Tab-separated table of C-alpha atoms and ligand atoms in Angstrom:
chain	number	residue	atom	x	y	z
A	1041	MET	CA	10.792	98.837	-40.524
A	1042	VAL	CA	13.672	100.915	-41.803
A	1043	GLU	CA	11.747	103.938	-42.812
A	1044	ALA	CA	10.388	104.290	-38.998
A	1045	MET	CA	13.901	104.046	-37.819
A	1046	ASN	CA	15.023	107.692	-39.012
A	1047	ALA	CA	11.312	108.793	-39.348
A	1048	ALA	CA	10.951	112.782	-37.865
A	1049	LEU	CA	7.704	111.139	-36.979
A	1050	ASP	CA	6.401	107.697	-36.462
A	1051	VAL	CA	2.702	106.755	-35.734
A	1052	THR	CA	1.401	103.829	-35.081
A	1053	ASN	CA	-1.676	102.249	-34.673
A	1054	VAL	CA	-3.325	105.140	-33.038
A	1055	SER	CA	-6.867	104.628	-31.823
A	1056	PHE	CA	-9.451	106.927	-30.015
A	1057	SER	CA	-12.535	107.903	-29.120
A	1058	TYR	CA	-14.679	110.246	-27.208
A	1059	GLY	CA	-17.007	107.757	-24.713
A	1060	ARG	CA	-18.224	104.883	-27.186
A	1061	ALA	CA	-17.568	106.634	-30.458
A	1062	ARG	CA	-14.418	105.331	-32.064
A	1063	VAL	CA	-12.873	108.170	-34.173
A	1064	LEU	CA	-9.693	107.080	-35.312
A	1065	ARG	CA	-8.926	103.030	-35.620
A	1066	ASP	CA	-5.262	101.839	-35.796
A	1067	VAL	CA	-3.805	104.829	-37.977
A	1068	SER	CA	-0.593	104.952	-39.072
A	1069	PHE	CA	1.751	106.799	-40.971
A	1070	ASN	CA	5.330	108.386	-40.806
A	1071	ALA	CA	7.334	111.250	-42.168
A	1072	GLU	CA	10.887	111.376	-42.916
A	1073	PRO	CA	13.043	114.700	-41.872
A	1074	GLY	CA	12.127	117.460	-43.932
A	1075	GLU	CA	8.961	115.614	-45.274
A	1076	ILE	CA	6.049	117.562	-46.215
A	1077	ILE	CA	3.330	114.838	-45.492
A	1078	THR	CA	-0.781	115.601	-46.178
A	1079	VAL	CA	-3.545	114.191	-44.839
A	1080	ILE	CA	-6.689	114.836	-46.811
A	1081	GLY	CA	-10.225	113.477	-46.335
A	1082	PRO	CA	-14.190	115.203	-45.812
A	1083	ASN	CA	-15.634	116.957	-42.476
A	1084	GLY	CA	-15.569	114.604	-39.343
A	1085	ALA	CA	-13.212	112.312	-40.887
A	1086	GLY	CA	-10.737	112.057	-37.542
A	1087	LYS	CA	-7.960	114.568	-39.232
A	1088	SER	CA	-7.966	117.263	-36.321
A	1089	THR	CA	-8.607	114.391	-33.780
A	1090	LEU	CA	-5.283	112.939	-34.940
A	1091	LEU	CA	-3.109	115.708	-34.748
A	1092	ASN	CA	-4.962	116.957	-31.539
A	1093	VAL	CA	-3.332	113.525	-29.484
A	1094	ILE	CA	-0.003	113.829	-31.518
A	1095	ALA	CA	0.197	117.428	-30.133
A	1096	ARG	CA	-1.472	115.952	-26.782
A	1097	SER	CA	-4.405	117.902	-26.856
A	1098	HIS	CA	-6.320	114.895	-26.212
A	1099	LYS	CA	-4.439	112.443	-24.219
A	1100	LEU	CA	-2.817	109.230	-26.265
A	1101	ARG	CA	-4.717	106.380	-24.809
A	1102	ARG	CA	-3.624	103.264	-27.551
A	1103	GLY	CA	-0.590	103.290	-30.068
A	1104	THR	CA	2.644	104.799	-30.006
A	1105	VAL	CA	4.019	108.594	-31.262
A	1106	SER	CA	7.430	109.491	-31.839
A	1107	VAL	CA	9.087	112.157	-32.362
A	1108	MET	CA	12.522	112.253	-33.696
A	1109	GLY	CA	12.710	109.210	-32.537
A	1110	LYS	CA	11.959	109.759	-28.946
A	1111	ASP	CA	8.444	107.504	-27.456
A	1112	THR	CA	5.874	110.606	-26.273
A	1113	LYS	CA	3.989	107.968	-24.166
A	1114	ALA	CA	4.857	109.977	-21.469
A	1115	MET	CA	4.810	113.494	-22.378
A	1116	ARG	CA	2.583	116.135	-21.705
A	1117	GLN	CA	1.838	118.839	-24.304
A	1118	VAL	CA	4.588	121.213	-23.218
A	1119	GLN	CA	7.214	117.923	-23.038
A	1120	VAL	CA	5.718	117.332	-26.734
A	1121	VAL	CA	6.653	121.301	-27.718
A	1122	LYS	CA	10.289	121.111	-26.061
A	1123	SER	CA	11.130	117.259	-28.100
A	1124	GLY	CA	10.405	119.305	-31.165
A	1125	CYS	CA	6.451	118.835	-32.689
A	1126	VAL	CA	4.364	121.793	-32.284
A	1127	LEU	CA	0.648	121.934	-33.425
A	1128	VAL	CA	-1.087	125.133	-35.330
A	1129	PRO	CA	-4.340	124.325	-34.340
A	1130	GLU	CA	-7.770	124.433	-36.773
A	1131	GLY	CA	-9.041	127.763	-36.347
A	1132	ARG	CA	-5.629	129.135	-35.573
A	1133	GLN	CA	-6.848	130.349	-32.674
A	1134	VAL	CA	-4.142	133.614	-31.888
A	1135	PHE	CA	-4.361	135.588	-28.785
A	1136	ALA	CA	-7.340	137.895	-30.081
A	1137	THR	CA	-6.613	140.745	-27.698
A	1138	LEU	CA	-3.022	140.623	-27.731
A	1139	SER	CA	-0.071	141.925	-29.936
A	1140	VAL	CA	1.185	140.192	-32.646
A	1141	GLU	CA	4.542	140.146	-30.748
A	1142	ALA	CA	3.468	138.933	-27.843
A	1143	ASN	CA	1.547	136.462	-29.401
A	1144	LEU	CA	5.115	135.259	-30.977
A	1145	GLN	CA	6.230	135.242	-27.247
A	1146	LEU	CA	3.923	133.445	-25.831
A	1147	GLY	CA	4.738	130.794	-28.719
A	1148	GLY	CA	8.403	130.847	-27.670
A	1149	TYR	CA	8.012	129.881	-23.695
A	1150	THR	CA	10.007	126.913	-24.232
A	1151	ARG	CA	13.017	129.100	-25.661
A	1152	ARG	CA	12.649	132.276	-24.335
A	1153	ARG	CA	16.648	132.851	-24.255
A	1154	ASP	CA	16.099	132.621	-27.939
A	1155	PHE	CA	13.669	135.001	-28.366
A	1156	LYS	CA	14.710	137.830	-30.618
A	1157	ARG	CA	16.460	135.142	-33.042
A	1158	LEU	CA	13.836	133.351	-33.507
A	1159	VAL	CA	11.120	136.052	-33.558
A	1160	ASP	CA	13.273	137.883	-36.293
A	1161	GLU	CA	13.570	134.852	-38.575
A	1162	VAL	CA	9.317	134.945	-37.821
A	1163	TYR	CA	9.229	138.553	-39.618
A	1164	GLY	CA	12.023	137.421	-42.027
A	1165	TYR	CA	9.458	134.721	-43.276
A	1166	PHE	CA	6.153	136.780	-43.061
A	1167	PRO	CA	7.410	140.985	-43.417
A	1168	ARG	CA	3.129	141.397	-42.586
A	1169	LEU	CA	3.731	140.759	-39.417
A	1170	LEU	CA	6.919	142.556	-38.826
A	1171	GLU	CA	4.585	146.023	-39.905
A	1172	ARG	CA	2.130	144.811	-37.697
A	1173	ARG	CA	3.918	143.693	-34.681
A	1174	ASP	CA	2.393	146.263	-32.804
A	1175	GLN	CA	-1.353	145.541	-33.898
A	1176	LEU	CA	-3.355	143.372	-31.717
A	1177	ALA	CA	-3.899	139.965	-33.396
A	1178	GLY	CA	-7.657	140.358	-32.949
A	1179	THR	CA	-7.259	142.861	-35.777
A	1180	LEU	CA	-5.535	140.938	-38.236
A	1181	SER	CA	-7.316	139.583	-41.386
A	1182	GLY	CA	-7.721	135.876	-41.304
A	1183	GLY	CA	-4.538	135.069	-43.435
A	1184	GLU	CA	-2.510	137.182	-41.484
A	1185	GLN	CA	-3.962	135.533	-38.575
A	1186	GLN	CA	-2.893	132.710	-40.092
A	1187	MET	CA	0.801	133.694	-40.767
A	1188	LEU	CA	0.693	134.554	-36.675
A	1189	ALA	CA	-0.324	131.206	-36.258
A	1190	VAL	CA	2.266	129.640	-38.212
A	1191	GLY	CA	5.095	132.019	-36.877
A	1192	ARG	CA	4.065	131.501	-33.088
A	1193	ALA	CA	4.627	127.586	-33.846
A	1194	TYR	CA	7.512	128.584	-35.384
A	1195	MET	CA	9.101	130.381	-32.078
A	1196	SER	CA	9.392	126.634	-30.286
A	1197	GLU	CA	11.994	126.054	-32.886
A	1198	PRO	CA	10.022	123.020	-33.812
A	1199	SER	CA	11.561	119.677	-35.567
A	1200	VAL	CA	7.741	118.666	-36.715
A	1201	MET	CA	4.774	121.575	-37.454
A	1202	LEU	CA	1.226	120.337	-37.826
A	1203	LEU	CA	-0.954	122.198	-39.141
A	1204	ASP	CA	-4.935	122.160	-38.920
A	1205	GLU	CA	-6.868	123.204	-42.361
A	1206	PRO	CA	-4.613	126.511	-42.784
A	1207	SER	CA	-6.133	127.396	-46.030
A	1208	LEU	CA	-9.310	127.406	-44.165
A	1209	GLY	CA	-11.366	130.560	-45.123
A	1210	LEU	CA	-8.071	132.071	-47.029
A	1211	SER	CA	-8.132	133.212	-50.496
A	1212	PRO	CA	-6.825	131.415	-53.133
A	1213	GLN	CA	-3.595	133.665	-53.452
A	1214	MET	CA	-3.152	133.973	-49.472
A	1215	THR	CA	-3.140	130.448	-48.982
A	1216	ALA	CA	-0.496	130.040	-51.982
A	1217	GLN	CA	1.487	132.620	-49.991
A	1218	VAL	CA	1.122	130.728	-46.529
A	1219	MET	CA	1.876	127.131	-48.851
A	1220	ALA	CA	4.686	128.833	-50.268
A	1221	VAL	CA	5.968	129.613	-46.810
A	1222	LEU	CA	5.678	126.705	-45.767
A	1223	GLY	CA	7.825	125.009	-48.333
A	1224	LYS	CA	10.624	127.414	-47.721
A	1225	LEU	CA	10.870	125.910	-43.939
A	1226	ARG	CA	11.160	123.065	-45.201
A	1227	ARG	CA	13.784	123.891	-47.591
A	1228	ASP	CA	15.666	126.348	-45.208
A	1229	ARG	CA	15.327	124.562	-42.192
A	1230	GLY	CA	14.741	120.934	-43.233
A	1231	LEU	CA	11.256	121.703	-40.883
A	1232	THR	CA	9.068	118.104	-41.289
A	1233	ILE	CA	5.391	118.918	-42.176
A	1234	VAL	CA	1.750	117.705	-41.627
A	1235	LEU	CA	-0.359	119.236	-43.413
A	1236	VAL	CA	-4.771	118.632	-42.773
A	1237	GLU	CA	-6.616	119.653	-45.625
A	1238	GLN	CA	-10.088	119.402	-46.998
A	1239	ASN	CA	-8.365	122.008	-49.835
A	1240	ALA	CA	-6.509	118.688	-51.740
A	1241	HIS	CA	-5.555	121.235	-54.589
A	1242	ALA	CA	-3.433	123.210	-51.792
A	1243	ALA	CA	-2.143	120.429	-49.711
A	1244	LEU	CA	-1.430	117.563	-52.989
A	1245	GLY	CA	0.131	121.455	-54.541
A	1246	LEU	CA	3.216	121.616	-51.574
A	1247	ALA	CA	3.469	117.601	-50.257
A	1248	ASP	CA	5.437	114.813	-51.410
A	1249	ARG	CA	3.159	112.172	-49.956
A	1250	GLY	CA	-0.075	111.869	-48.375
A	1251	TYR	CA	-2.983	110.134	-46.592
A	1252	VAL	CA	-6.325	109.761	-47.545
A	1253	LEU	CA	-8.234	109.519	-44.097
A	1254	SER	CA	-12.699	108.709	-43.879
A	1255	GLY	CA	-14.229	107.267	-41.121
A	1256	GLY	CA	-10.956	107.493	-38.854
A	1257	GLU	CA	-9.180	105.382	-41.141
A	1258	PHE	CA	-6.698	105.402	-43.986
A	1259	LEU	CA	-7.785	104.411	-47.539
A	1260	LEU	CA	-5.267	105.786	-49.312
A	1261	GLU	CA	-1.798	106.758	-49.331
A	1262	GLY	CA	0.890	107.627	-52.190
A	1263	SER	CA	3.014	110.253	-53.823
A	1264	ALA	CA	1.275	113.460	-54.239
A	1265	GLU	CA	1.582	112.607	-58.082
A	1266	GLU	CA	-0.209	109.538	-57.776
A	1267	LEU	CA	-3.127	110.799	-54.916
A	1268	ARG	CA	-4.035	113.485	-57.766
A	1269	ALA	CA	-4.232	110.981	-60.574
A	1270	ASN	CA	-6.287	108.762	-58.382
A	1271	PRO	CA	-9.984	108.472	-59.853
A	1272	MET	CA	-11.448	108.463	-56.532
A	1273	ILE	CA	-9.414	111.598	-55.648
A	1274	GLN	CA	-10.351	113.605	-58.863
A	1275	HIS	CA	-14.004	112.829	-58.443
A	1276	ILE	CA	-14.073	113.340	-54.706
A	1277	TYR	CA	-11.519	116.113	-54.387
A	1278	LEU	CA	-10.443	117.630	-57.206
A	1279	GLY	CA	-13.419	117.031	-59.645
A	1280	GLY	CA	-14.294	120.632	-59.914
A	1281	GLY	CA	-17.040	120.963	-57.255
A	1282	ALA	CA	-18.096	123.646	-55.534
A	1283	SER	CA	-15.000	123.446	-52.756
A	1284	SER	CA	-12.283	122.560	-55.359
A	1285	THR	CA	-10.421	125.955	-56.104
A	1286	PRO	CA	-7.354	125.630	-58.628
A	1287	VAL	CA	-4.691	126.950	-56.085
A	1288	ALA	CA	-1.686	124.255	-56.705
A	1289	PRO	CA	-0.586	125.882	-59.840
A	1290	THR	CA	-0.724	129.763	-58.117
A	1291	ILE	CA	1.575	127.674	-55.222
A	1292	GLU	CA	3.766	126.302	-57.351
A	1293	ALA	CA	4.447	128.903	-58.951
A	1294	LYS	CA	5.246	131.065	-56.084
A	1295	LEU	CA	7.722	128.566	-54.938
A	1296	ASN	CA	9.108	128.538	-58.102
A	1297	ASP	CA	8.943	132.756	-57.733
A	1298	GLU	CA	10.464	132.248	-54.255
A	1299	LEU	CA	13.110	129.631	-55.108
A	1300	SER	CA	14.737	131.773	-57.649
A	1301	GLU	CA	14.979	135.127	-55.257
B	9	LIG	N1	-14.851	117.144	-28.310
B	9	LIG	C1	-15.292	116.048	-29.061
B	9	LIG	N2	-16.516	115.048	-28.209
B	9	LIG	C2	-17.050	114.228	-29.210
B	9	LIG	N3	-16.946	113.962	-30.100
B	9	LIG	C3	-16.008	114.545	-30.882
B	9	LIG	C4	-15.313	116.103	-30.065
B	9	LIG	N4	-14.462	116.261	-30.905
B	9	LIG	C5	-15.141	115.643	-32.221
B	9	LIG	N5	-15.487	114.861	-32.590
B	9	LIG	C6	-16.605	113.718	-33.592
B	9	LIG	O1	-15.172	113.265	-33.802
B	9	LIG	C7	-15.205	113.217	-34.884
B	9	LIG	C8	-14.225	113.592	-35.853
B	9	LIG	O2	-13.999	114.800	-35.550
B	9	LIG	P1	-12.759	115.692	-35.936
B	9	LIG	O3	-13.364	117.051	-35.297
B	9	LIG	O4	-11.681	115.007	-35.393
B	9	LIG	O5	-12.646	115.473	-37.496
B	9	LIG	P2	-12.084	116.396	-38.985
B	9	LIG	O6	-11.353	115.393	-39.908
B	9	LIG	O7	-11.050	117.290	-38.128
B	9	LIG	O8	-13.289	117.329	-39.340
B	9	LIG	P3	-13.264	119.010	-40.543
B	9	LIG	O9	-12.829	118.709	-41.492
B	9	LIG	O10	-14.475	119.118	-39.834
B	9	LIG	O11	-12.454	119.851	-39.159
B	9	LIG	C9	-16.510	113.924	-35.630
B	9	LIG	O12	-17.680	113.161	-35.392
B	9	LIG	C10	-16.879	114.460	-34.443
B	9	LIG	O13	-18.298	115.183	-34.341
B	10	LIG	MG1	-10.661	119.359	-38.101
């Protein structure tokens, strides 16, 4: 594939099992530099497992993962981070008993010399974190913790950022704020983003392309517009059920605001 040669992230035929339970089956996808990809799917589809295998929180046993053209097969987690790929894990997982700034410092452990510049960049994107730099992370609101989780990942100066359900538990307004910053990171830094979400509205409002994961396999793939128009997606994710939140228009409005500043 020609595309794959320029891909920031290239995942080919990745399979994964917990014991005997096969959770991912021959999953392949790629993302071009600066592209925002979303993977949507129901609970238990394998979304977190996929990100954990890419980031090497789980072992990569079958298939290949390349970051910026480099095969990561032999790499451990820290080497994957150094190669430019970082995970913002599900549930944020900030260090609750450490300050905001200490969390950022830990996120920058592979870029210690650039700490000052990177931390200032994070505070530029998230002024709220600057106001709360000495506050213990465990006392931040959910939305602020998500900002911190994104900021901490940014401290490794990644080319590719993987985000596992950043909208979980956030209000539509807070979700829109976080998504808007992701849009800015792509615009300013050419960051490539893989966004795993159950909130299809939020994800498809930001992403260029998306994949639908179910039972460990991709069922559908398409541009964000195609997926939004797809009857199955509309029925399951956008059909006005209890979990659907009309956040996409808010994100677009936010992004337009930010971009016209
Ligand atoms: N450590 C584990 N040991 C055994 N099975 C696991 C483990 N982690 C996840 N699973 C199983 O693997 C499947 C996929 O889980 P995964 O967490 O990847 O799904 P998900 O798509 O992220 O779901 P959610 O939307 O609820 O976060 C589920 O059936 C889950 O029960
Ligand atoms: Mg998950």
